[in-house]
CSV table of C-alpha atoms and ligand atoms in Angstrom, one decimal:
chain,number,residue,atom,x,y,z
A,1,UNK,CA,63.9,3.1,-52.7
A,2,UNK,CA,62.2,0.1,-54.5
A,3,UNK,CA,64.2,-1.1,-57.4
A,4,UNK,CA,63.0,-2.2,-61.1
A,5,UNK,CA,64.1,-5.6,-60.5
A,6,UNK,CA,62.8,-6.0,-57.0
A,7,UNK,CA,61.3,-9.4,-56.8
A,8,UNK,CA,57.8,-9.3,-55.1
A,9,UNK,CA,56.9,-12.3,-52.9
A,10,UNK,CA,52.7,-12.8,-52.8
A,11,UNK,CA,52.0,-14.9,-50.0
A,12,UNK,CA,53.5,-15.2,-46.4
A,13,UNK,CA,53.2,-18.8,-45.4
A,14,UNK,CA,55.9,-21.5,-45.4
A,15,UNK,CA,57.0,-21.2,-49.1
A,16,UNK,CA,56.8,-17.0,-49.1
A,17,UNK,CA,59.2,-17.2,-46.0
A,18,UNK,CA,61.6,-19.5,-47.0
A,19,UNK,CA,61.7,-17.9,-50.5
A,20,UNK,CA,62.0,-14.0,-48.6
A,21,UNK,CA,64.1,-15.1,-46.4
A,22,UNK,CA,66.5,-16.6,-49.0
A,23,UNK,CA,66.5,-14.0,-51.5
A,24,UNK,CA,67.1,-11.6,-48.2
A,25,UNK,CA,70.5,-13.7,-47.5
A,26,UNK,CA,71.7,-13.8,-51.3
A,27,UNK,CA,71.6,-9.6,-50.5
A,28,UNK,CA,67.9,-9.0,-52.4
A,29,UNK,CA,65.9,-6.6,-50.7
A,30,UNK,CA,62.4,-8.4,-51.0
A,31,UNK,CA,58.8,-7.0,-50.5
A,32,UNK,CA,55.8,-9.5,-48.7
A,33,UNK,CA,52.4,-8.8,-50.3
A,34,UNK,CA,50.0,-9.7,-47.4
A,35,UNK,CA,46.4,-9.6,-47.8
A,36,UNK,CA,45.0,-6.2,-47.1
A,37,UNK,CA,43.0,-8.0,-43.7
A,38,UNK,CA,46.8,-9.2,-42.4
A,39,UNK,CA,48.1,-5.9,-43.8
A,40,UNK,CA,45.8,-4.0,-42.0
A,41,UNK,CA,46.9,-5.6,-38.6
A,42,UNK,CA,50.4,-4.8,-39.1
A,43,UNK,CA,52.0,-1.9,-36.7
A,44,UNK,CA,54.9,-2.1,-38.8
A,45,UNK,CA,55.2,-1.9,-42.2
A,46,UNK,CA,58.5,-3.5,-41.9
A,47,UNK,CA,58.6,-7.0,-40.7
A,48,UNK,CA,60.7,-8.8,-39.1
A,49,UNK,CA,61.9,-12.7,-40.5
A,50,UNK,CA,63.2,-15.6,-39.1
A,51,UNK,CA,64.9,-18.2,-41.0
A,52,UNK,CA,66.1,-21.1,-38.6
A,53,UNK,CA,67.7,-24.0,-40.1
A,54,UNK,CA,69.3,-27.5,-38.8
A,55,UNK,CA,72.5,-25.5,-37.9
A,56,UNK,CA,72.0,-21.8,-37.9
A,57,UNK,CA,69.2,-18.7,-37.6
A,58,UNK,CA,68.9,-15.6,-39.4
A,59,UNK,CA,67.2,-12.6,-39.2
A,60,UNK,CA,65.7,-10.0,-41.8
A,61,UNK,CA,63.6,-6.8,-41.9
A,62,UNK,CA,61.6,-7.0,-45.0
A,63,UNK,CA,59.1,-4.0,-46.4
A,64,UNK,CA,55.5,-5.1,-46.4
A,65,UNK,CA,52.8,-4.4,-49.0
A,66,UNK,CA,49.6,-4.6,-49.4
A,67,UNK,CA,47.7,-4.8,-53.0
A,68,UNK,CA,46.3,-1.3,-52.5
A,69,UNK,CA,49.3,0.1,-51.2
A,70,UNK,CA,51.7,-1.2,-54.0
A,71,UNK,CA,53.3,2.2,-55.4
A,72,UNK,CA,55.3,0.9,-58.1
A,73,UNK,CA,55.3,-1.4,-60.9
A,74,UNK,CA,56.4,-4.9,-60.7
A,75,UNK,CA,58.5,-6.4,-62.5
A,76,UNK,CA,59.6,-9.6,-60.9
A,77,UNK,CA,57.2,-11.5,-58.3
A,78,UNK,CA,56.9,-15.2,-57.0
A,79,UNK,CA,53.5,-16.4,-56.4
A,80,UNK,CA,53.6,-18.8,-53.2
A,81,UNK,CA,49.8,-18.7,-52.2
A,82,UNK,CA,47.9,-22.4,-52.3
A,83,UNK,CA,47.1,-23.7,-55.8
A,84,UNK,CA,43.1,-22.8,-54.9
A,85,UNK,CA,43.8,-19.0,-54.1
A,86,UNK,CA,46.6,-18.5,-56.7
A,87,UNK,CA,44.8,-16.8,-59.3
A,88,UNK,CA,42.4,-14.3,-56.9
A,89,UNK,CA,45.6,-13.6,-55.2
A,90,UNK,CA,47.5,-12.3,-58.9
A,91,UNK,CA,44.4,-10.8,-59.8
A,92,UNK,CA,44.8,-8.9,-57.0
A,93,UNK,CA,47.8,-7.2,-57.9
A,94,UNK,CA,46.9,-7.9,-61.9
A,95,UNK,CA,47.1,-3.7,-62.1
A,96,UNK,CA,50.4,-3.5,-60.8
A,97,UNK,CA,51.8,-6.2,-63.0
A,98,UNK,CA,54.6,-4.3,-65.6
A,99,UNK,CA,54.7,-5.7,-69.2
A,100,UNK,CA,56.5,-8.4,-69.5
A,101,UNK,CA,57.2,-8.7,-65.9
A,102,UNK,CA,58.4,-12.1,-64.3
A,103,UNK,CA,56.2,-14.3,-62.8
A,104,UNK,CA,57.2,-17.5,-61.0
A,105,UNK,CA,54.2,-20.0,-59.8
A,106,UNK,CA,55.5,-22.0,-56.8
A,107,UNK,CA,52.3,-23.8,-55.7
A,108,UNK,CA,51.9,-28.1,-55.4
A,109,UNK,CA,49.2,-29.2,-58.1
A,110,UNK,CA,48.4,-28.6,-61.4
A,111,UNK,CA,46.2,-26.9,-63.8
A,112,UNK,CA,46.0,-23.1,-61.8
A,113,UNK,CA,49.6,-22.6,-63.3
A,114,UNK,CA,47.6,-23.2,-66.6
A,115,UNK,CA,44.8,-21.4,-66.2
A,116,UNK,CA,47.5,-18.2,-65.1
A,117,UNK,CA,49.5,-18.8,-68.3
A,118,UNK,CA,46.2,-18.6,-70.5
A,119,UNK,CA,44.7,-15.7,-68.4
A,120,UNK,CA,47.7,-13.6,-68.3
A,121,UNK,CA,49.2,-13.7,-72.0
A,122,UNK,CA,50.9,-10.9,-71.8
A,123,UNK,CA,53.7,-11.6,-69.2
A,124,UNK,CA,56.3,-14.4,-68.6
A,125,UNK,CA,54.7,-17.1,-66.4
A,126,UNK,CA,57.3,-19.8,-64.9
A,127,UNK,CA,56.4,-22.7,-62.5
A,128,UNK,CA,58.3,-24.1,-59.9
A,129,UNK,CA,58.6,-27.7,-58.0
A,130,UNK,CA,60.2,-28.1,-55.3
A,131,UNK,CA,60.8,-31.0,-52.3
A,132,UNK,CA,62.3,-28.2,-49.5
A,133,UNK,CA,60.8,-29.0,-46.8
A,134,UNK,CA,59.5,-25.9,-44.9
A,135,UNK,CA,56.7,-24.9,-42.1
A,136,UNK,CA,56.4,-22.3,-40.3
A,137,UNK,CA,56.8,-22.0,-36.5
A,138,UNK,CA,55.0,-18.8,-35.8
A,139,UNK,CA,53.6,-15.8,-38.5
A,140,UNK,CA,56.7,-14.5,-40.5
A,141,UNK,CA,59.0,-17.5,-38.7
A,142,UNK,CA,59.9,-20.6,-40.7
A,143,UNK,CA,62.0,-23.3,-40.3
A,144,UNK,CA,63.9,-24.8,-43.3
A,145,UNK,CA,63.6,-28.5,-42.0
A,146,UNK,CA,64.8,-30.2,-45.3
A,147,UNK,CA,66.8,-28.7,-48.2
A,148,UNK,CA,65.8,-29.8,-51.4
A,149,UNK,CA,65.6,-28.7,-55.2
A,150,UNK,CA,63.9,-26.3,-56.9
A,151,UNK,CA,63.1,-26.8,-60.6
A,152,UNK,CA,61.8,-23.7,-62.3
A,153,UNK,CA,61.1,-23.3,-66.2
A,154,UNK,CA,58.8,-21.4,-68.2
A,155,UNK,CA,55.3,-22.6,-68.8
A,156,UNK,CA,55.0,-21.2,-72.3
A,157,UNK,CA,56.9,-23.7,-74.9
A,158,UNK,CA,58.4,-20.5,-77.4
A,159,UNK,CA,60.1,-19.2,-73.8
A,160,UNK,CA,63.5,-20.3,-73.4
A,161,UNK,CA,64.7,-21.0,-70.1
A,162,UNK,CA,67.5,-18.6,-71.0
A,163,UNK,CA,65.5,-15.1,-70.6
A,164,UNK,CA,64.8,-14.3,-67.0
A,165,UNK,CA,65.2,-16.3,-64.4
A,166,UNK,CA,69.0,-17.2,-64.2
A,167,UNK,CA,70.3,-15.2,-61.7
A,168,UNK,CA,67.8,-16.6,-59.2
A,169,UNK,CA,70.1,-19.5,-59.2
A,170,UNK,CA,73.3,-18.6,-58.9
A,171,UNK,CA,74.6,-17.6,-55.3
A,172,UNK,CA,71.5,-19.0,-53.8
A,173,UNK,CA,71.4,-20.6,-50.4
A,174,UNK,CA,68.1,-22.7,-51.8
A,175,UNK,CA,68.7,-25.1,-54.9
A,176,UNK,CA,67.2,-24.1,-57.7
A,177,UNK,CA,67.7,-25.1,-60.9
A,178,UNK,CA,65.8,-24.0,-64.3
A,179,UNK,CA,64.9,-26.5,-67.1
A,180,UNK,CA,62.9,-26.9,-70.2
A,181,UNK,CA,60.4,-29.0,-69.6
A,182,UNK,CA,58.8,-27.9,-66.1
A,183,UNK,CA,55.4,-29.5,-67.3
A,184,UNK,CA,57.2,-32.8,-66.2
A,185,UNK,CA,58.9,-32.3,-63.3
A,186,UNK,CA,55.2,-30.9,-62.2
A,187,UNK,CA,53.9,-34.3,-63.0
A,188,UNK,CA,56.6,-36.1,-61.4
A,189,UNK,CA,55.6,-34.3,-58.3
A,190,UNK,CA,51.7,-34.6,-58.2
A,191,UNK,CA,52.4,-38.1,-59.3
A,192,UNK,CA,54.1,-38.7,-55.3
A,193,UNK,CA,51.5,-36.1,-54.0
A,194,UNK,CA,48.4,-38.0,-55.7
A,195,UNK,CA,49.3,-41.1,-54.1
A,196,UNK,CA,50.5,-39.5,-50.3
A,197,UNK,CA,48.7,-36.8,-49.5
A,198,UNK,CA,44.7,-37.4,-49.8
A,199,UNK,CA,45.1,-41.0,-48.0
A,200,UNK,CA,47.6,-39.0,-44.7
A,201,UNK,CA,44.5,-36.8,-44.5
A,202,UNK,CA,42.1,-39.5,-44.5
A,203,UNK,CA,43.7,-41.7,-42.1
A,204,UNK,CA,45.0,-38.8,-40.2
A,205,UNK,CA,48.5,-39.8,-40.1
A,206,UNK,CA,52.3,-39.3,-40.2
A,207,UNK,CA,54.0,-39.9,-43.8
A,208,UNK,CA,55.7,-43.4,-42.9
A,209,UNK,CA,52.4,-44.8,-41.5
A,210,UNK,CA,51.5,-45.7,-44.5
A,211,UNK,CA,53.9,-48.2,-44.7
A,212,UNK,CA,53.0,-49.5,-41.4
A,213,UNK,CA,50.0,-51.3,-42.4
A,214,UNK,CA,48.7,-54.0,-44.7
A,215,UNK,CA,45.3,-51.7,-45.4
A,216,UNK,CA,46.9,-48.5,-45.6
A,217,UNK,CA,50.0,-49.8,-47.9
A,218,UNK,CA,47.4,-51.9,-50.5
A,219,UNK,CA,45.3,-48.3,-51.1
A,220,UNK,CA,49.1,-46.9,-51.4
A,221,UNK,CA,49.9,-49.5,-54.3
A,222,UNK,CA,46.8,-49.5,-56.1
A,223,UNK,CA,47.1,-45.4,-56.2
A,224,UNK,CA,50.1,-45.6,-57.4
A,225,UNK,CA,49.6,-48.5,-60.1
A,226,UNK,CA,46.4,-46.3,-61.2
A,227,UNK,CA,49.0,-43.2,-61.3
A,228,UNK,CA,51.3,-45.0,-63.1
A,229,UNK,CA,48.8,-45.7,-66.0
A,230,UNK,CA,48.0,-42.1,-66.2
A,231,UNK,CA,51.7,-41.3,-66.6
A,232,UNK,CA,52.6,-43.6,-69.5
A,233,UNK,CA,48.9,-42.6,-71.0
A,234,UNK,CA,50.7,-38.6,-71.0
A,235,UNK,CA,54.1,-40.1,-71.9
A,236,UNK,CA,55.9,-39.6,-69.2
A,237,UNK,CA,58.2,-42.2,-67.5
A,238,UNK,CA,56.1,-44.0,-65.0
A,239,UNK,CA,59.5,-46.3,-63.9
A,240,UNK,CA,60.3,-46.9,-60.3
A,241,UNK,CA,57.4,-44.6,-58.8
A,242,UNK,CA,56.8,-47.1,-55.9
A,243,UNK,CA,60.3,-47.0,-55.2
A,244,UNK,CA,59.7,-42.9,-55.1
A,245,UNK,CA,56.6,-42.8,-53.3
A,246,UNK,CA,57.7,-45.4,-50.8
A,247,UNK,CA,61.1,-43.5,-50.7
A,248,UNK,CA,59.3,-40.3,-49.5
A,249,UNK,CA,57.1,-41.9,-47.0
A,250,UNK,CA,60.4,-43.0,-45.5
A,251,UNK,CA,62.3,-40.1,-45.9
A,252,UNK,CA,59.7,-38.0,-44.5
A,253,UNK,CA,58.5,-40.5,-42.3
A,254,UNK,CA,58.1,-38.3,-39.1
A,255,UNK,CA,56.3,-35.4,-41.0
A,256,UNK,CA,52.5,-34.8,-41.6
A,257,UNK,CA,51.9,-34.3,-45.6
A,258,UNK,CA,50.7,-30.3,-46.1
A,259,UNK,CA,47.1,-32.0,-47.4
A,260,UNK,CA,47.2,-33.8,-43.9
A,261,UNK,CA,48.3,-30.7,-42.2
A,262,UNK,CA,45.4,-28.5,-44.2
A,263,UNK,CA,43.1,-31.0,-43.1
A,264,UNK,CA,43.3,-31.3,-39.2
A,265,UNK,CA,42.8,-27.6,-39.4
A,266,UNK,CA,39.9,-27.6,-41.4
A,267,UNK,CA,41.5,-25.6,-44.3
A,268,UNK,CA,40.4,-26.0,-47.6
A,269,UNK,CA,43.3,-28.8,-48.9
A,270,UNK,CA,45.3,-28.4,-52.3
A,271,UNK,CA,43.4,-32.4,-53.3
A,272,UNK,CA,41.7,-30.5,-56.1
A,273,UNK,CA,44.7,-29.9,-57.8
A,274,UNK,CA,46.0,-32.8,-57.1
A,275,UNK,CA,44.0,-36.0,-57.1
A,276,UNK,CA,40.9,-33.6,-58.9
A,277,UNK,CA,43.2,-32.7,-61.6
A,278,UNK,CA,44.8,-36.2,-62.1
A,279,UNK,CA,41.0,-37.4,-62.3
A,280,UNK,CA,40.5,-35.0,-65.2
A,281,UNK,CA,43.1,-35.7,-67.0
A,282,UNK,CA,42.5,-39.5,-66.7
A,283,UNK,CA,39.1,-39.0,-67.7
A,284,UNK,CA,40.5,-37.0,-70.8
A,285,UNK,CA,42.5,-39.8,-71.8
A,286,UNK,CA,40.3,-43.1,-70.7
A,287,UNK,CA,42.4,-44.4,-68.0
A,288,UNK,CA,40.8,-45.8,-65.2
A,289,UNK,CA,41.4,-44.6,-61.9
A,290,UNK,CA,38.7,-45.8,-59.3
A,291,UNK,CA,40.7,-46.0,-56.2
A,292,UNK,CA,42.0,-42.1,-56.5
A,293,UNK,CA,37.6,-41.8,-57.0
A,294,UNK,CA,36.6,-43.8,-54.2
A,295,UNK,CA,40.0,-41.5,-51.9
A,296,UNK,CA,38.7,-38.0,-53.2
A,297,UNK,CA,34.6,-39.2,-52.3
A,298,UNK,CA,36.0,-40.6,-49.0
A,299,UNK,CA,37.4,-37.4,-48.5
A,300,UNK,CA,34.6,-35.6,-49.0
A,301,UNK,CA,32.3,-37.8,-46.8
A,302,UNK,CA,34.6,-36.9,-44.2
A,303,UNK,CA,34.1,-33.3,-44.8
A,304,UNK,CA,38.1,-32.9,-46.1
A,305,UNK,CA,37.4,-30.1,-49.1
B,1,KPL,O1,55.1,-32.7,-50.8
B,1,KPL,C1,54.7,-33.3,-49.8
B,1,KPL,C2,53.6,-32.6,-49.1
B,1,KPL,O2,53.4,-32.7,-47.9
B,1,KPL,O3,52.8,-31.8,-49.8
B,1,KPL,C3,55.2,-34.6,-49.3
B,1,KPL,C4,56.3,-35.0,-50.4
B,1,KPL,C5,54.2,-35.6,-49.2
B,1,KPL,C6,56.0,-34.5,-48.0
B,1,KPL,O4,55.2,-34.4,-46.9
């Protein structure tokens, strides 16, 4: 029997498992929203998920969905889809969507979690950002390779943090916690992202390469000088991001960047929310940003979309 609080997870990659998975351990009973196409391929309508981590593996049955064969409202669903298919994806279920029900945006980038607030005014839109690292090893299996934290806060500024979300983070095995001002801790994020992700795919390479070269390192430094200007234009502290982005290409030194990852498989990447939309936004405000340019037409010489 589905429950009026049972959270609804759209989108089975990394992110949808890990989040599934996790609610399925804190004793939630989940439901996947797969494409009707993957649906469609299912024998099951129950599917089985791995969760391995560092030390330990789990397994869960979870009930699968499909947007035409959702049979009740929903109240409560995290959106985990890639920033570019984000909004098709809710529109998808848009009918199914109770008033005032919950929705939780956990996607890298910025402005689709905008453009959902302003196109769905009449439910509770939240975003997420998150550093867990996460990838899948097979369909419906995913390895939690790094824990992080999870900030989640509502998107609209009237909506305190207090209605909704806080028993997400309580008993949790993932670390989530919710604050007011999730606009920032968005930026924070796409600021590291901006400067990361678009040069691993264009180089082709592992996070800590970029350190490992003169070349690669000056395009690093000048993104993130140019990043930095955008940041204290928006005023938001812009302190110590080198330290931060060099601290991630070190911590995650082994690891190809998702953008990388998109890339070598020829998927459309996530760059448009994330260099595009800093580009915007610089433009907006008059701060010059030619090197994150001259990276995103690179990019697109080299047919990464
Ligand atoms: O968030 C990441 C990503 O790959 O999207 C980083 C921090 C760059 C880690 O790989």
């Amino acid at each position: 029997m589905i429950q009026n609080d049972t959270w609804h997870i759209l989108g089975a990659g990394s992110i949808g498992c890990l989040w599934a998975t996790s609610l399925c351990h804190k004793g939630e009973t989940p439901r996947l929203i797969l494409r009707e196409s993957s649906y469609q391929q299912l024998e099951q309508k129950r599917i089985p998920l791995k969760l391995s981590t560092p030390d330990q593996t789990f397994l869960f049955d979870v009930d699968a969905v499909s947007p035409e064969t959702i049979d009740s409202p929903i109240n409560r669903l995290i959106v985990c889809t890639k920033a570019q298919d984000s909004l098709s994806a809710l529109n998808s279920v848009k009918p199914h969507l109770a008033e005032n029900s919950q929705i939780l945006l956990l996607h890298n980038g910025m402005g689709s979690q905008q453009t959902i607030r302003d196109a769905l005014p009449m439910h509770r839109i939240w975003a997420g950002s998150s550093t867990d690292g996460a990838y899948l090893s097979a369909p419906f299996e995913v390895c939690h390779a790094g824990q992080g934290q999870t900030w989640i806060g509502p998107l609209r500024s009237n909506e305190q943090s207090e209605q909704g979300f806080h028993d997400l983070c309580d008993n949790f095995r993932l670390k989530v916690s919710q604050c007011d001002t999730i606009e920032q801790k968005l930026w924070e994020k796409l600021a590291i992202n901006s400067c990361i992700n678009g040069l691993t795919a264009l180089f082709n390479c592992r996070n800590g390469e970029l350190l490992d070269n003169g070349d690669k390192q000056a395009w690093l430094d000048r993104l993130i000088v140019e990043t930095c200007a955008v940041l204290t234009a928006l005023d938001i502290p812009a302190t110590s991001l080198r330290e931060k982005v060099h601290g991630v290409c070190q911590s995650t030194a082994r690891n190809r960047s998702s953008t990388c990852q998109d890339a070598r498989r020829g998927r459309v990447t996530e760059l448009s929310f994330i260099n595009g939309f800093l580009i915007q936004q610089a433009n907006t405000l008059g701060v010059t940003v030619d090197g994150h340019h001259q990276l995103m037409n690179q990019l697109g010489a080299a047919g990464v979309r």
